[in-house]
Amino acid sequence: MRKRNKTIAIRCTEDEYNRMHRRAAKHGMKLSDFVLRSALGKKIIVAEGLQDVVRQQRAIGNNLNQLTRLANQEEVNVIDLRKLVDEYKAVTEMISEVLREVR
């Protein structure tokens, strides 16, 4: 069963209808999601290019994991990565917070 199972019908002018569609499209959202967020007072945030940042952050994380694994196996000698890993975790948490707000 669908989570959203209630329907609300509203009347609006042609101009209002077009403006709502344009604003939803501007934010990259479906009209129903845009209207719901607006009506419920939720933030509408445009985060263009964030997916590229997330992809790069994941790649960096994978590289850190590989380096850590090799260092633990004593395959390579690596400087202490704890500070770098802590900074990586902090940036990842910031990105996650933005993603939670966007969704």
Short mmCIF file of C-alpha atoms in Angstrom, two decimals, residues 65-78:
data_model
loop_
_atom_site.label_atom_id
_atom_site.label_comp_id
_atom_site.label_asym_id
_atom_site.label_seq_id
_atom_site.Cartn_x
_atom_site.Cartn_y
_atom_site.Cartn_z
CA ASN A 65 40.04 2.13 3.24
CA GLN A 66 42.42 0.45 0.80
CA LEU A 67 45.41 2.34 2.23
CA THR A 68 44.37 1.49 5.78
CA ARG A 69 43.95 -2.19 4.90
CA LEU A 70 47.37 -2.34 3.25
CA ALA A 71 48.98 -0.51 6.18
CA ASN A 72 47.39 -2.92 8.66
CA GLN A 73 48.71 -5.85 6.62
CA GLU A 74 52.13 -4.16 6.69
CA GLU A 75 52.16 -4.18 2.89
CA VAL A 76 52.94 -0.45 2.80
CA ASN A 77 54.31 2.10 5.23
CA VAL A 78 51.90 4.98 5.61
#
